[in-house]
Short mmCIF file of N, CA, C and O in Angstrom, two decimals:
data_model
loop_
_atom_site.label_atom_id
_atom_site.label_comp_id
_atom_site.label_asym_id
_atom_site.label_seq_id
_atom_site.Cartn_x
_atom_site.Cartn_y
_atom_site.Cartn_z
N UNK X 949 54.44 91.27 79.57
CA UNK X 949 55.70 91.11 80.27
C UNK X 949 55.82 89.70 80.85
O UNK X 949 56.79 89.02 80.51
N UNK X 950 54.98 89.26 81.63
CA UNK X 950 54.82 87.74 82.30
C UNK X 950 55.17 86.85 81.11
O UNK X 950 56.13 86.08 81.05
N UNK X 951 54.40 87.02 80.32
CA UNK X 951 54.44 85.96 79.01
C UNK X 951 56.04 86.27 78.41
O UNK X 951 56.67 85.26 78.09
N UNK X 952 56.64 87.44 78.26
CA UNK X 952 58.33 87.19 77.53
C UNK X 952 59.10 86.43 78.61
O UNK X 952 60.06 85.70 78.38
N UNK X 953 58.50 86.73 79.98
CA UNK X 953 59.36 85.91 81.18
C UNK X 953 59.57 84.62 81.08
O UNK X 953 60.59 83.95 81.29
N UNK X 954 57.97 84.17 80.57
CA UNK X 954 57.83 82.71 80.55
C UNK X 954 58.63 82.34 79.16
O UNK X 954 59.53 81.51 79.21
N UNK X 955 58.34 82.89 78.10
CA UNK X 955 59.24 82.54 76.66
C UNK X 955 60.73 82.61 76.88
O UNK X 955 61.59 82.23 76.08
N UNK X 956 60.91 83.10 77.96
CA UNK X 956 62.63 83.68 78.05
C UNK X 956 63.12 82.59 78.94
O UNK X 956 64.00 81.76 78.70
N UNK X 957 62.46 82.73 79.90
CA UNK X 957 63.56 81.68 81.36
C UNK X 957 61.96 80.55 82.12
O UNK X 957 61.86 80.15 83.28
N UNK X 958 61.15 80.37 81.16
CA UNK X 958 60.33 79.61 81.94
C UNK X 958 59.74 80.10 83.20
O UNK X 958 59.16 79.24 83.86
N UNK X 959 59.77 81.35 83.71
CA UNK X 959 59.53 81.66 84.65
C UNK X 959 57.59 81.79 84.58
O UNK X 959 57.18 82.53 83.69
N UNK X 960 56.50 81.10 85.49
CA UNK X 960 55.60 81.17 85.94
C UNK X 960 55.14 82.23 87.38
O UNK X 960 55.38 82.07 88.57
N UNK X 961 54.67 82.94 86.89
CA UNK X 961 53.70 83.87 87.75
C UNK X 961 52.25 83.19 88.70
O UNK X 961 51.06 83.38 88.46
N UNK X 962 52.54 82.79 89.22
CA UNK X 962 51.37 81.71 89.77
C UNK X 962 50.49 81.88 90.59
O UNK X 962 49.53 81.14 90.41
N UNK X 963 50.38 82.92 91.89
CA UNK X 963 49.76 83.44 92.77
C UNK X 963 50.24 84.65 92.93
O UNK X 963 51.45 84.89 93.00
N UNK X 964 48.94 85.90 93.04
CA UNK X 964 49.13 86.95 93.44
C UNK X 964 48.36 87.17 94.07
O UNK X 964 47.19 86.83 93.89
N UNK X 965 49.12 88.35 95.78
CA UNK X 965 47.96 88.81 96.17
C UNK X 965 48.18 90.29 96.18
O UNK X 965 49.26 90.88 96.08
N UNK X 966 46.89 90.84 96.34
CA UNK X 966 46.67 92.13 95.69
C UNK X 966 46.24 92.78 97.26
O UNK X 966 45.43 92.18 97.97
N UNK X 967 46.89 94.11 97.71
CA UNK X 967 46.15 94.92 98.75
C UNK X 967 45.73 96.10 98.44
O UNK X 967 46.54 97.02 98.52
N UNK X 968 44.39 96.37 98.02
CA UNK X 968 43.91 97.72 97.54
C UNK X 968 43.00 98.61 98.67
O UNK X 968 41.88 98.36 99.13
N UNK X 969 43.89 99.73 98.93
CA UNK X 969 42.99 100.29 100.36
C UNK X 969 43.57 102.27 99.96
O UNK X 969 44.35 102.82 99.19
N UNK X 970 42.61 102.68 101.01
CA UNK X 970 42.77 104.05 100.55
C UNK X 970 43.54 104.91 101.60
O UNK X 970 43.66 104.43 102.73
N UNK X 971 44.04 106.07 101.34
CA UNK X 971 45.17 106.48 102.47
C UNK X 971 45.15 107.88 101.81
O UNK X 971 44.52 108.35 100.86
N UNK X 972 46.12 108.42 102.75
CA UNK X 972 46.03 110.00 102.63
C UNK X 972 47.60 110.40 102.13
O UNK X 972 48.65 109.87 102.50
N UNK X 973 47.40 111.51 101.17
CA UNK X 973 48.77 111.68 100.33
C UNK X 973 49.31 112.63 101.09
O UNK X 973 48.95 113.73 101.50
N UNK X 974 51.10 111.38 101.29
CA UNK X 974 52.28 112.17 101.86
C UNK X 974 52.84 113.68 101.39
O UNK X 974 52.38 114.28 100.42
N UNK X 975 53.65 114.06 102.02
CA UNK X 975 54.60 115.20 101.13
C UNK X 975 54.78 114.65 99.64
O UNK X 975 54.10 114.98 98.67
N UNK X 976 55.91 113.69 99.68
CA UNK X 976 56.08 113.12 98.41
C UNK X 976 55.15 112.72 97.30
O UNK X 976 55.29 112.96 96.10
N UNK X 977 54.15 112.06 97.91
CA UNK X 977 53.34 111.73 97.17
C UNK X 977 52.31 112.66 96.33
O UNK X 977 51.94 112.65 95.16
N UNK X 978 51.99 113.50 97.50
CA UNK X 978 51.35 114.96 96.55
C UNK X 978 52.17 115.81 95.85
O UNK X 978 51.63 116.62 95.10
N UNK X 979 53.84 115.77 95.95
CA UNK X 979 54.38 116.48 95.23
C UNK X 979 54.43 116.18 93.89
O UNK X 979 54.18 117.02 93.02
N UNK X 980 54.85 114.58 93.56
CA UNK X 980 54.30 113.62 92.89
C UNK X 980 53.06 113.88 91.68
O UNK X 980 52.94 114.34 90.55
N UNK X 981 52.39 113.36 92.58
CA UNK X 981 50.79 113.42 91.77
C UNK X 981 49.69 114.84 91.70
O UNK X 981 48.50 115.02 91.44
N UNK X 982 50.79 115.62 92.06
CA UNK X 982 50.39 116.98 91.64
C UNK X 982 48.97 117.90 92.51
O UNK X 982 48.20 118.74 92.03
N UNK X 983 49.02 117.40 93.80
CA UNK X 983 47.46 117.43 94.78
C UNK X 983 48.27 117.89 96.09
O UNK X 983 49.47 117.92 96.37
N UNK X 984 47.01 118.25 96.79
CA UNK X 984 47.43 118.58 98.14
C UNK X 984 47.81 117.51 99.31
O UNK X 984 47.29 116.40 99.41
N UNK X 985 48.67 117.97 100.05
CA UNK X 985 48.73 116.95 101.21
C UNK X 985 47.77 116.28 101.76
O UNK X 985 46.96 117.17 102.01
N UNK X 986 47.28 115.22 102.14
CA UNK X 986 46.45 114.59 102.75
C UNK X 986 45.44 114.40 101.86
O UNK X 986 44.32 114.38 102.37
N UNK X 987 45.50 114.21 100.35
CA UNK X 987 44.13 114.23 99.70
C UNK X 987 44.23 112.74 99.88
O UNK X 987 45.11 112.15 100.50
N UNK X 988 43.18 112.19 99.25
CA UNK X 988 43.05 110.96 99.21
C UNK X 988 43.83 110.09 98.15
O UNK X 988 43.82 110.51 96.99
N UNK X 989 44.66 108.65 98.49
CA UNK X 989 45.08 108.19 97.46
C UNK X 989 44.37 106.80 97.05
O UNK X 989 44.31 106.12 98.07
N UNK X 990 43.89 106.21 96.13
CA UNK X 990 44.15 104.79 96.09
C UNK X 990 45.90 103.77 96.24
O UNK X 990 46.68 103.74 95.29
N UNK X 991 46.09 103.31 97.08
CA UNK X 991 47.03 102.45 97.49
C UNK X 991 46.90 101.01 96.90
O UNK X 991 45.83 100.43 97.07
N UNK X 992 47.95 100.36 96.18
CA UNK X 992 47.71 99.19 95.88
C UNK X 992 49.41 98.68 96.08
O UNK X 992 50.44 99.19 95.64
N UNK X 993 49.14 97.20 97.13
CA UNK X 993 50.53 96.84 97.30
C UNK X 993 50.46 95.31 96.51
O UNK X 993 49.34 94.99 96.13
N UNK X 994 51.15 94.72 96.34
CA UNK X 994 51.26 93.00 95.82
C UNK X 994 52.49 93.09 95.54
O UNK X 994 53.42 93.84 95.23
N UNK X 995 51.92 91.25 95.93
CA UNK X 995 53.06 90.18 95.83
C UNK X 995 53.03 89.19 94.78
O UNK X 995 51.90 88.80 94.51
N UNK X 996 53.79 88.79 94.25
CA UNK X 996 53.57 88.15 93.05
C UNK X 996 54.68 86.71 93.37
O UNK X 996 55.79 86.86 93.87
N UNK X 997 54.17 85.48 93.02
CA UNK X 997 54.78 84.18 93.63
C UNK X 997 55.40 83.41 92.25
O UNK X 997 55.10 83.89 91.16
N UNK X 998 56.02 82.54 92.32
CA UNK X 998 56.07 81.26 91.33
C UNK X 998 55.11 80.21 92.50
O UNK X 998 54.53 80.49 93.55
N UNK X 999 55.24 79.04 91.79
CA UNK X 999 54.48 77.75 92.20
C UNK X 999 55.19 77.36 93.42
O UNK X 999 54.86 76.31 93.97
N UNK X 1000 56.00 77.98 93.84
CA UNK X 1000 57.16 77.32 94.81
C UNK X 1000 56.65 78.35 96.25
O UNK X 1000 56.63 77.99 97.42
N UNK X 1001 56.36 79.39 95.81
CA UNK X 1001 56.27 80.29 97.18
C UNK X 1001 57.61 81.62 96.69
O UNK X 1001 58.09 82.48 97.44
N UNK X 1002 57.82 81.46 95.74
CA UNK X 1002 59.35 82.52 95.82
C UNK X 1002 58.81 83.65 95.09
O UNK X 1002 58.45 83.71 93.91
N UNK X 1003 58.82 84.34 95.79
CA UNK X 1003 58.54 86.64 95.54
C UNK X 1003 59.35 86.87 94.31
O UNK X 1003 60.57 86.90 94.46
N UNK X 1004 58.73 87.07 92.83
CA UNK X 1004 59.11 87.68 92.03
C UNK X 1004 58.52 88.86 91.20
O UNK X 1004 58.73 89.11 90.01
N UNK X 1005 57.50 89.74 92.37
CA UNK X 1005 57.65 90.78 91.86
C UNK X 1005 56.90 91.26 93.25
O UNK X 1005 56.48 90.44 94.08
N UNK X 1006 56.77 92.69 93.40
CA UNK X 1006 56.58 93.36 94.68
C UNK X 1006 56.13 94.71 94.29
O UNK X 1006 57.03 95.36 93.77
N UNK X 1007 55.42 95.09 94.36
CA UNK X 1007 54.59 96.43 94.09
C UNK X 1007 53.72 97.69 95.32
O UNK X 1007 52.67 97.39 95.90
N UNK X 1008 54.12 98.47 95.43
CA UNK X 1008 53.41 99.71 96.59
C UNK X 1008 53.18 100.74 95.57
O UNK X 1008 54.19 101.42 95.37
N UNK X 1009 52.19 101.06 94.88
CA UNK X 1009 51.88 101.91 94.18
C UNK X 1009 50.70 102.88 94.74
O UNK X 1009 50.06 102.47 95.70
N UNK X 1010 50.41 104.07 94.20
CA UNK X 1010 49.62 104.73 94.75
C UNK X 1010 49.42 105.86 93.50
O UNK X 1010 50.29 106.50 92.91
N UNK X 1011 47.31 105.86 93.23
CA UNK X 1011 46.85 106.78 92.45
C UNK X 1011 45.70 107.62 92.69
O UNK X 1011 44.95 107.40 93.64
N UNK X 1012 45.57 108.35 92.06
CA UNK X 1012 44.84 109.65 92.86
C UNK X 1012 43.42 109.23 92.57
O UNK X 1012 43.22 109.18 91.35
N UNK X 1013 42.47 108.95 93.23
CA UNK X 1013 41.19 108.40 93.92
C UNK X 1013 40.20 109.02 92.65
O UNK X 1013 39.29 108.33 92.18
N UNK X 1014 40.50 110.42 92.16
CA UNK X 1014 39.82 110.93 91.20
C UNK X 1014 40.02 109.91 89.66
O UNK X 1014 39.05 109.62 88.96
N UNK X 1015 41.15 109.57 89.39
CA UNK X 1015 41.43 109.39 88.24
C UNK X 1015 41.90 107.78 87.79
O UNK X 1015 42.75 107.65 86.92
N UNK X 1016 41.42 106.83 88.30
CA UNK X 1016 41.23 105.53 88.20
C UNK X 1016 40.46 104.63 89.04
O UNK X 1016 40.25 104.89 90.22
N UNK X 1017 40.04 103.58 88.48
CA UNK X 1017 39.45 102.43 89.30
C UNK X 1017 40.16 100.79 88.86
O UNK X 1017 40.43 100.29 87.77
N UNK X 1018 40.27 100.40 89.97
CA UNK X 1018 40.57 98.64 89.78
C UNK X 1018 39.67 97.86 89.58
O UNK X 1018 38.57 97.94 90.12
N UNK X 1019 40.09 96.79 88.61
CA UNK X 1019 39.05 95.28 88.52
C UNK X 1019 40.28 94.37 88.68
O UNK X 1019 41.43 94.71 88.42
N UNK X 1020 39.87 93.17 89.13
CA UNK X 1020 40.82 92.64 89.38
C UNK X 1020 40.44 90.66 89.75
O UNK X 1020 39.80 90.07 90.63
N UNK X 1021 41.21 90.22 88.56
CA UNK X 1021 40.63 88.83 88.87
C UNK X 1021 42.31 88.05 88.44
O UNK X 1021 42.89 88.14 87.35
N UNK X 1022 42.69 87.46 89.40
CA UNK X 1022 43.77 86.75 89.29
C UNK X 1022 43.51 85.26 89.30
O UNK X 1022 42.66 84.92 90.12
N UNK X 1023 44.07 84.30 88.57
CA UNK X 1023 44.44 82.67 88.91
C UNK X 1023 45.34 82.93 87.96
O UNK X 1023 45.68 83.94 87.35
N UNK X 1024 45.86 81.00 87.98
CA UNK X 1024 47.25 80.75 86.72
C UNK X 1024 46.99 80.57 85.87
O UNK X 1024 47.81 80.29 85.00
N UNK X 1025 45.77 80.63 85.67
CA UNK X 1025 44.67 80.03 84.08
C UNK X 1025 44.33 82.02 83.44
O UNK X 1025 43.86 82.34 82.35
N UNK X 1026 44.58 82.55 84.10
CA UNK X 1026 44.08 83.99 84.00
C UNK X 1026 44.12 84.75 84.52
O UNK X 1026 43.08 85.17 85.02
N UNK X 1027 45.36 85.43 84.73
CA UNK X 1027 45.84 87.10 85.30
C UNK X 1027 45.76 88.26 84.75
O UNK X 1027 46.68 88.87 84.21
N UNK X 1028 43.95 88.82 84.93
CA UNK X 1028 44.19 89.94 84.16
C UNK X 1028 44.10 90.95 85.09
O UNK X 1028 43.70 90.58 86.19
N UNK X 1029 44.33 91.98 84.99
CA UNK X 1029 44.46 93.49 85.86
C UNK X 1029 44.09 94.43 84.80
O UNK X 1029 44.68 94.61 83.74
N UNK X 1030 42.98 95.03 85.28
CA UNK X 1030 42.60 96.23 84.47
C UNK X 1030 42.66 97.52 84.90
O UNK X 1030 42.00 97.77 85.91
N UNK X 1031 43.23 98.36 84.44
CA UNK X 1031 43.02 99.13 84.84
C UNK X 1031 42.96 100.40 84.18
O UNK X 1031 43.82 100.77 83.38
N UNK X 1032 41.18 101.57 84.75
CA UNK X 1032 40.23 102.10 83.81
C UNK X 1032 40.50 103.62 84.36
O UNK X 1032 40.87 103.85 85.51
N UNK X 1033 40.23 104.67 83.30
CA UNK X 1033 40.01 105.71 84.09
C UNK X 1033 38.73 106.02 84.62
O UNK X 1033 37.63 105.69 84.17
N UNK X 1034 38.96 106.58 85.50
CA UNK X 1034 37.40 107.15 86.37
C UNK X 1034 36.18 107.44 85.97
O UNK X 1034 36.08 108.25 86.89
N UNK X 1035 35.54 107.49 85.63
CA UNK X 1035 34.02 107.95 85.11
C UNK X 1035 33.58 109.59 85.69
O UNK X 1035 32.49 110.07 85.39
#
């Protein structure tokens, strides 16, 4: 996706920061992801920059603690995000 951005309108993805922390699942969220209230979630929020400082993308996501893990290594030379199922 980043890369058709950049082929399309020049747009650069340049700094991201990533907040990965764990929290307890809302109403919604367990209705959602199919679990009980208060189970545990993985939470991941980010911000995504151009070279300038300007927010072009924004993310609050949240997955169920059983069924994935993050790796995570960002620069402008190399933004990869992986992401594995659980073991």
């Amino acid at each position: 996706m980043t890369q058709r951005l950049y082929d399309d309108t020049g747009l650069v993805f340049a700094y991201g920061e990533h907040v990965i922390d764990a929290v307890a699942a809302g109403a919604q969220d367990a209705e959602l992801l199919g679990i009980r209230r208060t189970s545990p979630l993985l939470r991941v929020r980010r911000v995504t920059t151009t070279r300038e400082g300007r927010p072009v993308e924004w993310s609050d996501d949240r997955y169920r603690s059983d069924a994935v893990s993050f790796s995570v290594h960002n620069s402008i030379g190399n933004n990869a995000l992986a992401r594995k199922t659980a073991e």
